[in-house]
C-alpha positions as a printed NumPy array, in Angstrom:
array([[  0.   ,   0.   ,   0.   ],
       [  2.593,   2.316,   1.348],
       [  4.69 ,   1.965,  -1.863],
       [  1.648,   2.504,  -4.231],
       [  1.082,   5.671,  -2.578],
       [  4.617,   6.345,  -3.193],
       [  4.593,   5.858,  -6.88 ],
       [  1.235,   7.615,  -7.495],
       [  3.008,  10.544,  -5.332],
       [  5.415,  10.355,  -7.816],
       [  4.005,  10.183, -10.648],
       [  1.736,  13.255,  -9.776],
       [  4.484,  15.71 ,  -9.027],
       [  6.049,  14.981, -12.436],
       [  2.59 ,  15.893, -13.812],
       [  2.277,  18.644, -11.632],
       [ -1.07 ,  17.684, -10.003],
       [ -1.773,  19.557,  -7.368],
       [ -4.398,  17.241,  -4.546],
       [ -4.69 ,  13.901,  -4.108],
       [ -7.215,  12.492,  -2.362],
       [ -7.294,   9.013,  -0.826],
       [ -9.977,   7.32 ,   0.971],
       [ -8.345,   5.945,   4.026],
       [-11.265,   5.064,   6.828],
       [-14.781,   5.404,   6.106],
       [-17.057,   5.481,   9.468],
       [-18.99 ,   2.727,   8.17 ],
       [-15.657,   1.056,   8.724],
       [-16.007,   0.996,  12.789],
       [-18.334,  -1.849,  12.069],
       [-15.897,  -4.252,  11.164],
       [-14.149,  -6.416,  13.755],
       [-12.222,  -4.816,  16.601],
       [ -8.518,  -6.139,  15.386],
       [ -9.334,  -4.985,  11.766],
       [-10.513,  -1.414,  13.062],
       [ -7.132,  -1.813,  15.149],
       [ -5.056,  -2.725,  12.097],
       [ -6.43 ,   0.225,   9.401],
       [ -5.841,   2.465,  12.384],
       [ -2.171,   1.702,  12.628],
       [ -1.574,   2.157,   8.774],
       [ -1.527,   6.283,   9.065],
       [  0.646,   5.847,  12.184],
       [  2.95 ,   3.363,   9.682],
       [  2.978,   5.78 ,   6.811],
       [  3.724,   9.344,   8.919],
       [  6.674,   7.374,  10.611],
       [  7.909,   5.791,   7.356],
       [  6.92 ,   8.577,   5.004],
       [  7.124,  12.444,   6.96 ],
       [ 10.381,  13.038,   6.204],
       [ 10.171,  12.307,   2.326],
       [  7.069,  14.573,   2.161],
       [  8.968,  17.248,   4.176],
       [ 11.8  ,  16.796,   1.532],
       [  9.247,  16.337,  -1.457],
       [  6.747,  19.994,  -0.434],
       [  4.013,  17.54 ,   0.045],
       [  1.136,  18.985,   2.466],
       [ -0.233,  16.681,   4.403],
       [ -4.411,  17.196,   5.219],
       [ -7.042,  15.259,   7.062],
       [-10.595,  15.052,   5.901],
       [-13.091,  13.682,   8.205],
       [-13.805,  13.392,  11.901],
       [ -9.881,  13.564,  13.892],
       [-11.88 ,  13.284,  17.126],
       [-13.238,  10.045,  16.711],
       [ -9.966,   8.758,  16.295],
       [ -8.027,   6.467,  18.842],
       [ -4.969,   9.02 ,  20.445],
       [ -2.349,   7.036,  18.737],
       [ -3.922,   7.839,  15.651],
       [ -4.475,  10.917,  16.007],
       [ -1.598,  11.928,  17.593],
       [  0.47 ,  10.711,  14.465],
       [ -1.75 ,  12.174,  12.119],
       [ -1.835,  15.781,  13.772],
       [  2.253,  15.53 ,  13.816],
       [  2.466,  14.525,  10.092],
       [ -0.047,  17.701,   9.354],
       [  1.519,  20.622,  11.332],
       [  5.226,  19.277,  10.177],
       [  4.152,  19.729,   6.636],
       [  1.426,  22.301,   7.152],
       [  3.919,  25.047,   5.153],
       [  4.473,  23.214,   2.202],
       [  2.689,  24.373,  -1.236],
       [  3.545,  21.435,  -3.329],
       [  1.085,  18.403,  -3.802],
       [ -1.708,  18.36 ,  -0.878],
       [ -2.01 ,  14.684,   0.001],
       [ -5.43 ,  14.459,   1.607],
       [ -6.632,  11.299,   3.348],
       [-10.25 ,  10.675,   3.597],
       [ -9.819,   9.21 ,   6.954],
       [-12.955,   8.657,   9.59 ],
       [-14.885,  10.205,   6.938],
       [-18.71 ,   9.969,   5.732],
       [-20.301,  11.829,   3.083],
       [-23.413,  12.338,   5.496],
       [-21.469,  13.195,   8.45 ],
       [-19.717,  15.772,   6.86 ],
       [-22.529,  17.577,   5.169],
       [-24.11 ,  17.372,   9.15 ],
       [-20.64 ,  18.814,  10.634],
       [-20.911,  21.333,   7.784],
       [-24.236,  22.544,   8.77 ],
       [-23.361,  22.674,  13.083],
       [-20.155,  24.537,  11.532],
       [-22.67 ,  27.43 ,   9.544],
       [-25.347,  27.308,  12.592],
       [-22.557,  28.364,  14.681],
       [-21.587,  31.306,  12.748],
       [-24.659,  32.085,  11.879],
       [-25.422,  32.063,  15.839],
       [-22.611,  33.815,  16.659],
       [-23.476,  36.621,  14.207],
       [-20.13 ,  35.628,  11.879],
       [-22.131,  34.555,   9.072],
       [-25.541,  36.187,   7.442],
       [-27.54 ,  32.976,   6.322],
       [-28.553,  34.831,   3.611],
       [-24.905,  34.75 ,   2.307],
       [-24.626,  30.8  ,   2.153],
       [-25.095,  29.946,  -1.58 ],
       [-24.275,  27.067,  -3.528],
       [-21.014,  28.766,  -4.978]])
């Protein structure tokens, strides 16, 4: 898996693509059996260790979409490291779908603009489709 990644990576710089986006965890996934939840929550952990330094070296940003707080602290951890050690890069932004659900974020999304909207930061009038 790990070298995949590294070869897509690779392949994508020399074509000057600019976001990748790979679907990681899904949160339909926490249904699966406890050590196969463990295992898939191990692989980020694997691939910042293995892989932070030759992003660092390589401009590759390093983003999280999905739900970080519902992640075990190992995880986590890891994952928060790997973003705020490449969070100044402007090359390729690697992006891993990770604890992540389509209808979960639209729901975040919407607490997210009821908050600002509550909070007087946002006019509700102003949220359009662009």
């Amino acid at each position: 898996g790990m070298d995949a990644i590294n070869r897509c990576l690779e392949g994508l710089k020399r074509l000057d693509v600019k976001y990748l986006t790979l679907y990681a965890f899904s949160t339909e996934n926490w249904r699966r059996p406890k050590a196969e939840v463990d295992y898939l929550m191990n692989l980020p952990v694997q691939f910042i260790a293995k892989e932070l330094d030759n992003m660092i070296a390589n401009n590759i940003r390093l983003q999280v979409l999905g739900d970080m707080d519902g992640l075990p602290d190992h995880t986590r951890i890891s994952v928060t490291r790997g973003i705020e050690a490449t969070a100044g890069n402007s090359g390729l932004t690697l992006s891993f779908a990770l604890n992540y659900g389509a209808r979960e974020e639209i729901l975040r999304a919407v607490r997210q603009l009821g908050k600002m909207c509550h909070r007087g930061m946002l006019n509700p009038a102003d949220i359009d489709s662009g």
